[in-house]
PDB file of C-alpha atoms in Angstrom:
ATOM      1  CA  MET A  84      16.572   6.368  -6.675  1.00 67.00           C
ATOM      2  CA  HIS A  85      20.041   5.567  -5.352  1.00 66.00           C
ATOM      3  CA  CYS A  86      22.728   7.497  -3.440  1.00 71.00           C
ATOM      4  CA  THR A  87      26.218   5.986  -3.178  1.00 68.00           C
ATOM      5  CA  GLY A  88      24.759   2.624  -4.305  1.00 71.00           C
ATOM      6  CA  ASN A  89      22.096   2.479  -1.687  1.00 75.00           C
ATOM      7  CA  LYS A  90      18.354   2.702  -2.520  1.00 76.00           C
ATOM      8  CA  LEU A  91      16.676   5.617  -1.009  1.00 76.00           C
ATOM      9  CA  PRO A  92      13.229   5.119   0.801  1.00 69.00           C
ATOM     10  CA  PHE A  93      10.103   6.444  -1.044  1.00 69.00           C
ATOM     11  CA  TYR A  94       7.993   8.851   0.971  1.00 64.00           C
ATOM     12  CA  GLY A  95       5.290   9.492  -1.626  1.00 66.00           C
ATOM     13  CA  ILE A  96       1.644   8.185  -1.836  1.00 68.00           C
ATOM     14  CA  HIS A  97       0.480   4.545  -2.132  1.00 68.00           C
ATOM     15  CA  VAL A  98      -3.133   3.943  -3.007  1.00 72.00           C
ATOM     16  CA  ASP A  99      -5.449   0.882  -2.920  1.00 70.00           C
ATOM     17  CA  ILE A 100      -7.707   0.710  -5.986  1.00 76.00           C
ATOM     18  CA  ASP A 101     -10.928  -1.320  -6.763  1.00 75.00           C
ATOM     19  CA  LEU A 102     -10.336  -2.020 -10.459  1.00 74.00           C
ATOM     20  CA  THR A 103     -14.024  -2.701 -10.983  1.00 73.00           C
ATOM     21  CA  ALA A 104     -15.062   0.790  -9.762  1.00 72.00           C
ATOM     22  CA  LEU A 105     -12.963   3.048 -12.057  1.00 75.00           C
ATOM     23  CA  ALA A 106     -14.626   5.827 -13.955  1.00 74.00           C
ATOM     24  CA  ASP A 107     -13.819   7.187 -17.477  1.00 75.00           C
ATOM     25  CA  SER A 108     -12.149  10.109 -15.754  1.00 72.00           C
ATOM     26  CA  SER A 109      -9.680   7.666 -14.217  1.00 76.00           C
ATOM     27  CA  PHE A 110      -8.119   7.203 -17.667  1.00 80.00           C
ATOM     28  CA  GLN A 111      -6.298   9.352 -20.262  1.00 81.00           C
ATOM     29  CA  ALA A 112      -6.977   8.373 -23.800  1.00 83.00           C
ATOM     30  CA  LEU A 113      -3.972   8.035 -25.952  1.00 85.00           C
ATOM     31  CA  SER A 114      -3.637   7.804 -29.759  1.00 85.00           C
ATOM     32  CA  PRO A 115      -1.064   5.565 -31.502  1.00 86.00           C
ATOM     33  CA  SER A 116       2.459   7.032 -31.011  1.00 86.00           C
ATOM     34  CA  GLU A 117       1.143   9.849 -28.793  1.00 85.00           C
ATOM     35  CA  THR A 118       3.443  10.997 -26.052  1.00 86.00           C
ATOM     36  CA  VAL A 119       2.498  12.515 -22.614  1.00 84.00           C
ATOM     37  CA  ASP A 120       4.755  14.843 -20.541  1.00 83.00           C
ATOM     38  CA  VAL A 121       4.187  14.725 -16.775  1.00 79.00           C
ATOM     39  CA  HIS A 122       6.191  16.973 -14.564  1.00 76.00           C
ATOM     40  CA  PHE A 123       6.921  16.344 -10.777  1.00 74.00           C
ATOM     41  CA  ASP A 124       9.555  17.125  -8.231  1.00 78.00           C
ATOM     42  CA  VAL A 125      11.280  14.060  -6.864  1.00 80.00           C
ATOM     43  CA  ALA A 126      12.334  16.196  -3.871  1.00 76.00           C
ATOM     44  CA  ASN A 127       8.705  15.996  -2.690  1.00 71.00           C
ATOM     45  CA  VAL A 128       8.768  12.258  -2.142  1.00 71.00           C
ATOM     46  CA  TYR A 129      12.453  11.583  -1.380  1.00 77.00           C
ATOM     47  CA  ASP A 130      14.539  12.953   1.399  1.00 77.00           C
ATOM     48  CA  LEU A 131      17.477  14.475  -0.672  1.00 79.00           C
ATOM     49  CA  GLY A 132      18.618  16.780   2.091  1.00 79.00           C
ATOM     50  CA  ALA A 133      22.059  15.290   2.077  1.00 80.00           C
ATOM     51  CA  GLY A 134      22.660  16.404  -1.474  1.00 82.00           C
ATOM     52  CA  GLY A 135      25.387  15.046  -3.770  1.00 85.00           C
ATOM     53  CA  MET A 136      25.353  12.701  -6.678  1.00 86.00           C
ATOM     54  CA  ILE A 137      22.091  10.750  -7.146  1.00 85.00           C
ATOM     55  CA  ASP A 138      21.091   8.108  -9.653  1.00 86.00           C
ATOM     56  CA  LEU A 139      17.589   8.550 -10.845  1.00 83.00           C
ATOM     57  CA  VAL A 140      15.687   5.617 -12.402  1.00 83.00           C
ATOM     58  CA  SER A 141      11.953   5.168 -12.764  1.00 81.00           C
ATOM     59  CA  GLN A 142      10.586   1.632 -12.622  1.00 77.00           C
ATOM     60  CA  GLY A 143       7.015   0.274 -12.047  1.00 73.00           C
ATOM     61  CA  THR A 144       3.762  -0.437 -13.815  1.00 76.00           C
ATOM     62  CA  PHE A 145       1.124   1.487 -15.692  1.00 78.00           C
ATOM     63  CA  LEU A 146      -2.547   0.424 -15.439  1.00 74.00           C
ATOM     64  CA  TYR A 147      -4.376   0.512 -18.767  1.00 80.00           C
ATOM     65  CA  ALA A 148      -7.412  -0.690 -20.560  1.00 82.00           C
ATOM     66  CA  THR A 149      -8.120  -0.794 -24.298  1.00 82.00           C
ATOM     67  CA  SER A 150     -10.977   1.392 -25.707  1.00 79.00           C
ATOM     68  CA  GLY A 151     -14.290  -0.063 -24.955  1.00 76.00           C
ATOM     69  CA  SER A 152     -13.048  -2.662 -22.488  1.00 76.00           C
ATOM     70  CA  SER A 153     -13.615  -2.891 -18.744  1.00 69.00           C
ATOM     71  CA  VAL A 154     -10.579  -5.141 -18.210  1.00 71.00           C
ATOM     72  CA  VAL A 155      -7.604  -3.283 -16.635  1.00 75.00           C
ATOM     73  CA  ASP A 156      -4.132  -4.647 -17.093  1.00 78.00           C
ATOM     74  CA  THR A 157      -0.641  -3.475 -16.485  1.00 76.00           C
ATOM     75  CA  ILE A 158       2.487  -2.635 -18.453  1.00 80.00           C
ATOM     76  CA  SER A 159       5.852  -2.822 -16.710  1.00 80.00           C
ATOM     77  CA  PHE A 160       8.385  -0.190 -17.522  1.00 81.00           C
ATOM     78  CA  ILE A 161      11.929   0.849 -16.542  1.00 83.00           C
ATOM     79  CA  SER A 162      13.645   4.009 -17.658  1.00 84.00           C
ATOM     80  CA  ASN A 163      17.272   4.985 -18.349  1.00 88.00           C
ATOM     81  CA  THR A 164      19.421   6.122 -15.460  1.00 87.00           C
ATOM     82  CA  LEU A 165      20.181   9.730 -14.969  1.00 86.00           C
ATOM     83  CA  THR A 166      22.974  10.833 -12.598  1.00 88.00           C
ATOM     84  CA  VAL A 167      22.472  14.372 -11.180  1.00 86.00           C
ATOM     85  CA  ASN A 168      24.091  16.464  -8.622  1.00 87.00           C
ATOM     86  CA  ILE A 169      21.499  17.465  -5.961  1.00 85.00           C
ATOM     87  CA  ASP A 170      21.573  20.820  -4.084  1.00 84.00           C
ATOM     88  CA  GLY A 171      20.711  19.324  -0.501  1.00 82.00           C
ATOM     89  CA  SER A 172      19.528  22.670   0.950  1.00 84.00           C
ATOM     90  CA  GLU A 173      17.211  23.423  -1.926  1.00 84.00           C
ATOM     91  CA  ALA A 174      15.884  19.835  -1.957  1.00 76.00           C
ATOM     92  CA  ALA A 175      15.120  19.903   1.797  1.00 76.00           C
ATOM     93  CA  ALA A 176      13.298  23.265   1.425  1.00 78.00           C
ATOM     94  CA  THR A 177      11.281  21.918  -1.501  1.00 75.00           C
ATOM     95  CA  ARG A 178      10.216  18.834   0.556  1.00 67.00           C
ATOM     96  CA  GLN A 179       9.284  20.812   3.614  1.00 65.00           C
ATOM     97  CA  THR A 180       7.187  23.262   1.524  1.00 68.00           C
ATOM     98  CA  TRP A 181       5.396  20.379  -0.108  1.00 60.00           C
ATOM     99  CA  LEU A 182       4.624  18.709   3.236  1.00 57.00           C
ATOM    100  CA  SER A 183       3.449  21.856   4.796  1.00 53.00           C
ATOM    101  CA  SER A 184       1.123  23.073   1.993  1.00 52.00           C
ATOM    102  CA  VAL A 185      -0.239  19.761   0.786  1.00 49.00           C
ATOM    103  CA  TRP A 186      -0.340  17.141   3.484  1.00 43.00           C
ATOM    104  CA  ASN A 187       0.007  18.622   6.996  1.00 39.00           C
ATOM    105  CA  ALA A 188      -2.934  20.971   6.570  1.00 34.00           C
ATOM    106  CA  GLU A 189      -5.183  18.080   5.459  1.00 34.00           C
ATOM    107  CA  PHE A 190      -3.896  15.509   7.937  1.00 30.00           C
ATOM    108  CA  ASN A 191      -4.401  17.493  11.080  1.00 30.00           C
ATOM    109  CA  LEU A 192      -7.984  16.318  11.050  1.00 33.00           C
ATOM    110  CA  GLN A 193      -7.318  12.952  12.662  1.00 50.00           C
ATOM    111  CA  GLY A 194     -10.209  13.354  15.121  1.00 56.00           C
ATOM    112  CA  GLY A 195     -12.705  14.287  12.496  1.00 65.00           C
ATOM    113  CA  CYS A 196     -14.423  10.855  11.891  1.00 78.00           C
ATOM    114  CA  THR A 197     -18.051  10.350  12.350  1.00 82.00           C
ATOM    115  CA  HIS A 198     -19.486   7.817  14.795  1.00 81.00           C
ATOM    116  CA  GLU A 199     -20.391   5.544  11.852  1.00 86.00           C
ATOM    117  CA  GLN A 200     -16.856   5.835  10.493  1.00 86.00           C
ATOM    118  CA  TYR A 201     -15.329   4.984  13.836  1.00 84.00           C
ATOM    119  CA  ASP A 202     -17.616   1.999  14.138  1.00 86.00           C
ATOM    120  CA  ILE A 203     -16.439   0.669  10.773  1.00 89.00           C
ATOM    121  CA  LEU A 204     -12.759   1.339  11.603  1.00 88.00           C
ATOM    122  CA  ASP A 205     -13.144  -0.483  14.899  1.00 87.00           C
ATOM    123  CA  GLN A 206     -14.710  -3.488  13.232  1.00 90.00           C
ATOM    124  CA  CYS A 207     -12.012  -3.653  10.605  1.00 91.00           C
ATOM    125  CA  ARG A 208      -9.366  -3.044  13.209  1.00 90.00           C
ATOM    126  CA  SER A 209     -10.396  -6.145  15.154  1.00 90.00           C
ATOM    127  CA  LEU A 210     -10.556  -8.343  11.969  1.00 94.00           C
ATOM    128  CA  CYS A 211      -7.201  -6.832  10.744  1.00 93.00           C
ATOM    129  CA  SER A 212      -5.634  -7.966  14.016  1.00 92.00           C
ATOM    130  CA  ASP A 213      -6.960 -11.402  13.726  1.00 93.00           C
ATOM    131  CA  ARG A 214      -5.833 -11.657  10.009  1.00 94.00           C
ATOM    132  CA  ALA A 215      -2.365 -10.404  10.750  1.00 94.00           C
ATOM    133  CA  TYR A 216      -1.907 -12.709  13.808  1.00 92.00           C
ATOM    134  CA  SER A 217      -2.975 -15.678  11.674  1.00 91.00           C
ATOM    135  CA  ALA A 218      -0.513 -14.773   8.900  1.00 92.00           C
ATOM    136  CA  TRP A 219       2.127 -14.261  11.569  1.00 91.00           C
ATOM    137  CA  GLN A 220       1.461 -17.762  13.003  1.00 88.00           C
ATOM    138  CA  ASN A 221       1.531 -19.199   9.400  1.00 86.00           C
ATOM    139  CA  SER A 222       4.868 -17.751   8.550  1.00 87.00           C
ATOM    140  CA  VAL A 223       6.995 -18.881  11.447  1.00 81.00           C
ATOM    141  CA  SER A 224       9.816 -21.179  10.402  1.00 67.00           C
ATOM    142  CA  ASP A 225       8.382 -24.390  11.885  1.00 67.00           C
ATOM    143  CA  ALA A 226       4.707 -23.810  10.785  1.00 60.00           C
ATOM    144  CA  GLY A 227       4.833 -25.627   7.605  1.00 68.00           C
ATOM    145  CA  ASN A 228       2.641 -23.866   5.073  1.00 78.00           C
ATOM    146  CA  HIS A 229       5.241 -24.181   2.270  1.00 85.00           C
ATOM    147  CA  THR A 230       2.641 -24.527  -0.421  1.00 87.00           C
ATOM    148  CA  ARG A 231       0.702 -21.257   0.582  1.00 87.00           C
ATOM    149  CA  ILE A 232       3.896 -19.135   0.924  1.00 91.00           C
ATOM    150  CA  MET A 233       5.164 -20.384  -2.360  1.00 93.00           C
ATOM    151  CA  GLU A 234       1.697 -19.656  -3.875  1.00 93.00           C
ATOM    152  CA  PHE A 235       1.893 -16.010  -2.873  1.00 95.00           C
ATOM    153  CA  PHE A 236       5.562 -15.159  -2.615  1.00 95.00           C
ATOM    154  CA  LYS A 237       7.230 -17.737  -4.853  1.00 94.00           C
ATOM    155  CA  ASP A 238       9.961 -18.141  -2.210  1.00 90.00           C
ATOM    156  CA  ASP A 239      10.171 -19.906   1.112  1.00 90.00           C
ATOM    157  CA  THR A 240      13.544 -19.163   2.503  1.00 91.00           C
ATOM    158  CA  GLU A 241      14.186 -18.404   6.130  1.00 90.00           C
ATOM    159  CA  GLN A 242      14.860 -14.759   5.106  1.00 91.00           C
ATOM    160  CA  ILE A 243      11.378 -14.470   3.579  1.00 91.00           C
ATOM    161  CA  ARG A 244       9.715 -16.130   6.435  1.00 91.00           C
ATOM    162  CA  LYS A 245      11.381 -13.756   8.892  1.00 90.00           C
ATOM    163  CA  LYS A 246      10.273 -10.755   6.851  1.00 91.00           C
ATOM    164  CA  LEU A 247       6.644 -12.111   6.843  1.00 92.00           C
ATOM    165  CA  ASN A 248       6.838 -13.008  10.478  1.00 91.00           C
ATOM    166  CA  ASP A 249       8.223  -9.621  11.663  1.00 91.00           C
ATOM    167  CA  GLY A 250       5.870  -7.632   9.466  1.00 92.00           C
ATOM    168  CA  PHE A 251       2.618  -9.390  10.325  1.00 93.00           C
ATOM    169  CA  LEU A 252       3.493  -9.257  14.020  1.00 91.00           C
ATOM    170  CA  ALA A 253       3.984  -5.509  13.744  1.00 90.00           C
ATOM    171  CA  MET A 254       0.634  -5.269  11.784  1.00 92.00           C
ATOM    172  CA  GLY A 255      -1.289  -7.245  14.369  1.00 90.00           C
ATOM    173  CA  SER A 256      -0.018  -5.022  17.085  1.00 87.00           C
ATOM    174  CA  GLU A 257      -0.873  -1.867  14.975  1.00 87.00           C
ATOM    175  CA  CYS A 258      -4.369  -3.028  14.378  1.00 87.00           C
ATOM    176  CA  ARG A 259      -4.910  -3.814  18.065  1.00 83.00           C
ATOM    177  CA  ASN A 260      -3.561  -0.524  19.147  1.00 74.00           C
ATOM    178  CA  MET A 261      -5.132   1.728  16.513  1.00 66.00           C
ATOM    179  CA  ASN A 262      -5.418   4.678  18.876  1.00 67.00           C
ATOM    180  CA  GLU A 263      -1.875   4.212  20.144  1.00 69.00           C
ATOM    181  CA  GLY A 264       0.073   2.820  17.193  1.00 72.00           C
ATOM    182  CA  ARG A 265       2.724   4.587  15.042  1.00 77.00           C
ATOM    183  CA  VAL A 266       0.394   4.842  12.108  1.00 81.00           C
ATOM    184  CA  LYS A 267      -2.273   7.599  12.172  1.00 81.00           C
ATOM    185  CA  ILE A 268      -5.631   6.841  10.642  1.00 83.00           C
ATOM    186  CA  PHE A 269      -7.913   9.500   8.993  1.00 82.00           C
ATOM    187  CA  CYS A 270     -11.320   9.274   7.308  1.00 80.00           C
ATOM    188  CA  ASN A 271     -11.984  12.780   5.881  1.00 68.00           C
ATOM    189  CA  ASN A 272     -12.256  13.792   2.235  1.00 55.00           C
ATOM    190  CA  LEU A 273      -9.036  14.515   0.560  1.00 65.00           C
ATOM    191  CA  ASP A 274      -7.778  15.195  -2.979  1.00 64.00           C
ATOM    192  CA  GLY A 275      -6.766  11.954  -4.456  1.00 76.00           C
ATOM    193  CA  CYS A 276      -9.915  10.075  -3.493  1.00 83.00           C
ATOM    194  CA  GLU A 277     -10.783   9.557  -7.146  1.00 84.00           C
ATOM    195  CA  PRO A 278     -13.357   6.894  -8.421  1.00 85.00           C
ATOM    196  CA  GLY A 279     -12.142   3.538  -7.315  1.00 87.00           C
ATOM    197  CA  VAL A 280      -9.571   4.707  -4.851  1.00 89.00           C
ATOM    198  CA  LEU A 281     -10.236   3.014  -1.519  1.00 90.00           C
ATOM    199  CA  GLY A 282      -7.378   4.375   0.616  1.00 89.00           C
ATOM    200  CA  MET A 283      -3.902   5.768   0.559  1.00 88.00           C
ATOM    201  CA  THR A 284      -0.763   5.713   2.677  1.00 87.00           C
ATOM    202  CA  VAL A 285       1.781   8.638   2.887  1.00 81.00           C
ATOM    203  CA  TRP A 286       4.625   9.710   4.862  1.00 74.00           C
ATOM    204  CA  ALA A 287       4.013  13.202   6.438  1.00 68.00           C
ATOM    205  CA  GLY A 288       7.283  14.312   7.820  1.00 64.00           C
ATOM    206  CA  GLU A 289       8.239  11.564  10.364  1.00 69.00           C
ATOM    207  CA  GLU A 290       4.691  10.300  10.608  1.00 74.00           C
ATOM    208  CA  LEU A 291       2.939   7.541   8.712  1.00 79.00           C
ATOM    209  CA  HIS A 292      -0.667   8.401   7.648  1.00 82.00           C
ATOM    210  CA  VAL A 293      -3.310   6.177   6.346  1.00 86.00           C
ATOM    211  CA  ARG A 294      -6.397   7.870   4.806  1.00 85.00           C
ATOM    212  CA  PHE A 295      -9.558   5.931   3.875  1.00 88.00           C
ATOM    213  CA  CYS A 296     -11.587   7.412   1.066  1.00 88.00           C
ATOM    214  CA  PRO A 297     -15.454   7.899   0.996  1.00 87.00           C
ATOM    215  CA  PHE A 298     -15.842   4.965  -1.308  1.00 87.00           C
ATOM    216  CA  TRP A 299     -14.190   2.706   1.258  1.00 90.00           C
ATOM    217  CA  PHE A 300     -16.828   3.647   3.784  1.00 89.00           C
ATOM    218  CA  ASP A 301     -19.655   2.889   1.362  1.00 83.00           C
ATOM    219  CA  ALA A 302     -22.102   0.387   2.918  1.00 68.00           C
ATOM    220  CA  GLY A 303     -21.996  -1.814  -0.092  1.00 79.00           C
ATOM    221  CA  TYR A 304     -18.361  -2.576   0.361  1.00 82.00           C
ATOM    222  CA  GLN A 305     -18.164  -5.431   2.941  1.00 89.00           C
ATOM    223  CA  ILE A 306     -16.093  -5.511   6.018  1.00 93.00           C
ATOM    224  CA  ASP A 307     -15.510  -9.216   5.734  1.00 92.00           C
ATOM    225  CA  HIS A 308     -16.142 -10.816   2.327  1.00 90.00           C
ATOM    226  CA  PRO A 309     -17.226 -14.456   2.715  1.00 85.00           C
ATOM    227  CA  GLU A 310     -15.364 -15.669  -0.411  1.00 85.00           C
ATOM    228  CA  CYS A 311     -11.623 -16.182  -0.882  1.00 83.00           C
ATOM    229  CA  HIS A 312      -9.563 -13.821  -2.926  1.00 86.00           C
ATOM    230  CA  GLU A 313     -12.195 -11.068  -2.814  1.00 87.00           C
ATOM    231  CA  GLY A 314     -11.590  -7.547  -1.569  1.00 87.00           C
ATOM    232  CA  ASP A 315     -13.243  -6.050   1.440  1.00 92.00           C
ATOM    233  CA  LYS A 316     -12.823  -3.192   3.824  1.00 93.00           C
ATOM    234  CA  THR A 317     -10.375  -5.096   6.047  1.00 94.00           C
ATOM    235  CA  LYS A 318      -8.201  -6.130   3.009  1.00 94.00           C
ATOM    236  CA  THR A 319      -7.797  -2.465   2.236  1.00 93.00           C
ATOM    237  CA  MET A 320      -6.701  -1.756   5.810  1.00 93.00           C
ATOM    238  CA  THR A 321      -4.086  -4.642   5.677  1.00 95.00           C
ATOM    239  CA  HIS A 322      -3.137  -3.369   2.247  1.00 95.00           C
ATOM    240  CA  GLU A 323      -2.334   0.111   3.495  1.00 91.00           C
ATOM    241  CA  LEU A 324      -0.556  -1.230   6.505  1.00 91.00           C
ATOM    242  CA  SER A 325       1.600  -3.295   4.196  1.00 93.00           C
ATOM    243  CA  HIS A 326       2.773  -0.205   2.667  1.00 90.00           C
ATOM    244  CA  ALA A 327       3.561   1.306   6.035  1.00 84.00           C
ATOM    245  CA  LEU A 328       5.070  -1.756   7.777  1.00 85.00           C
ATOM    246  CA  PHE A 329       6.590  -3.827   4.951  1.00 88.00           C
ATOM    247  CA  SER A 330       7.830  -0.772   2.967  1.00 85.00           C
ATOM    248  CA  VAL A 331       6.399  -2.139  -0.326  1.00 91.00           C
ATOM    249  CA  GLY A 332       4.757  -0.677  -3.320  1.00 90.00           C
ATOM    250  CA  ASP A 333       1.975  -1.550  -5.710  1.00 92.00           C
ATOM    251  CA  VAL A 334       2.833  -3.762  -8.709  1.00 93.00           C
ATOM    252  CA  LYS A 335      -0.552  -5.302  -9.449  1.00 92.00           C
ATOM    253  CA  TYR A 336      -3.944  -5.258  -7.699  1.00 91.00           C
ATOM    254  CA  GLY A 337      -6.137  -8.370  -7.215  1.00 91.00           C
ATOM    255  CA  TYR A 338      -5.351 -12.074  -6.696  1.00 92.00           C
ATOM    256  CA  ASP A 339      -5.796 -13.136 -10.252  1.00 92.00           C
ATOM    257  CA  ASN A 340      -3.424 -10.404 -11.444  1.00 92.00           C
ATOM    258  CA  PHE A 341      -0.597 -10.649  -8.813  1.00 94.00           C
ATOM    259  CA  ILE A 342      -0.493 -14.440  -8.548  1.00 94.00           C
ATOM    260  CA  THR A 343       1.353 -14.596 -11.908  1.00 93.00           C
ATOM    261  CA  LEU A 344       4.166 -12.331 -10.713  1.00 94.00           C
ATOM    262  CA  ASN A 345       7.596 -13.492  -9.850  1.00 95.00           C
ATOM    263  CA  SER A 346       9.072 -13.518  -6.248  1.00 95.00           C
ATOM    264  CA  THR A 347      10.665 -10.092  -6.356  1.00 94.00           C
ATOM    265  CA  ASP A 348       7.485  -8.430  -7.568  1.00 94.00           C
ATOM    266  CA  ASN A 349       5.132 -10.201  -5.188  1.00 95.00           C
ATOM    267  CA  LEU A 350       7.447  -9.331  -2.329  1.00 94.00           C
ATOM    268  CA  ASN A 351       7.062  -5.625  -3.397  1.00 94.00           C
ATOM    269  CA  ASN A 352       3.379  -5.832  -3.824  1.00 95.00           C
ATOM    270  CA  ALA A 353       1.014  -4.625  -0.915  1.00 95.00           C
ATOM    271  CA  ASP A 354      -1.963  -6.719  -2.170  1.00 95.00           C
ATOM    272  CA  THR A 355       0.102  -9.910  -2.100  1.00 96.00           C
ATOM    273  CA  TYR A 356       0.519  -9.410   1.732  1.00 96.00           C
ATOM    274  CA  ALA A 357      -3.132  -8.344   2.195  1.00 95.00           C
ATOM    275  CA  PHE A 358      -4.569 -11.357   0.461  1.00 95.00           C
ATOM    276  CA  PHE A 359      -2.184 -13.666   2.144  1.00 94.00           C
ATOM    277  CA  ALA A 360      -3.466 -12.352   5.471  1.00 93.00           C
ATOM    278  CA  GLU A 361      -7.103 -12.670   4.183  1.00 90.00           C
ATOM    279  CA  GLY A 362      -6.708 -16.482   4.061  1.00 78.00           C
ATOM    280  CA  LYS A 363      -8.753 -18.671   6.408  1.00 50.00           C
ATOM    281  CA  LEU A 364      -7.997 -17.795   9.907  1.00 45.00           C
ATOM    282  CA  SER A 365      -6.358 -20.489  11.941  1.00 41.00           C
ATOM    283  CA  HIS A 366      -6.088 -18.481  15.198  1.00 40.00           C
ATOM    284  CA  LYS A 367      -7.811 -15.612  16.928  1.00 42.00           C
ATOM    285  CA  SER A 368      -5.764 -12.743  18.111  1.00 40.00           C
ATOM    286  CA  SER A 369      -4.520 -12.569  21.739  1.00 38.00           C
ATOM    287  CA  LEU A 370      -1.868  -9.980  20.840  1.00 38.00           C
TER     288      LEU A 370
END
């Protein structure tokens, strides 16, 4: 969405998904040539209070699987552009109503985590800080690591390194100060925690909220997976914080899927940052 040529920030929901844990209910079966109509209000997830002429274009990816297959892949799409005149007052009222009725009532439960959930969060917080600090160290301009940065982001300019350096430094600080940082963490049930959904990030007014789903707390989902390029609880934490701190979306999930993307898509893909940080730690955090 663009206003006077500038892209507007997205304030909707970003989720982290374990593609191996999806249920049949996660999909909608489509017949050949079938169309599906989905209605939503863009004023819920964009701040359109200024009103005026807005260019609307939808671009992203759909997750899909063929009938009888457990392999999930993606289809990229981009729509035509619609130019509309927005009533700023009405749009602002729509967004405020949505925030109040859908999110704020749910997210006021920040202190409702169990002792066991707090323990898991604290272990992940510590490892998240270590991973982010290591990624920060590995992205400074004189650190080398050209091959690794090219592997993940397909670009190794000073501009890219600065983006990585600033973002991972902020992430390390956020993880270290989980009770004092700008991102609020929640661990209660919430509509949207469907099968396979590990966590989600959303703007709630001026606040950034990260919600971890029951599946994420499952004891079978490791805090620190011993193998490279495998998801774990801490990867989900860094994934959600990538949404919050790098202001990126989701293009593809999983190393084998995103590693074939171009630079633009990888720079807008939360899993790319999370798996980059998951690499072998070269430093322990002293942030």
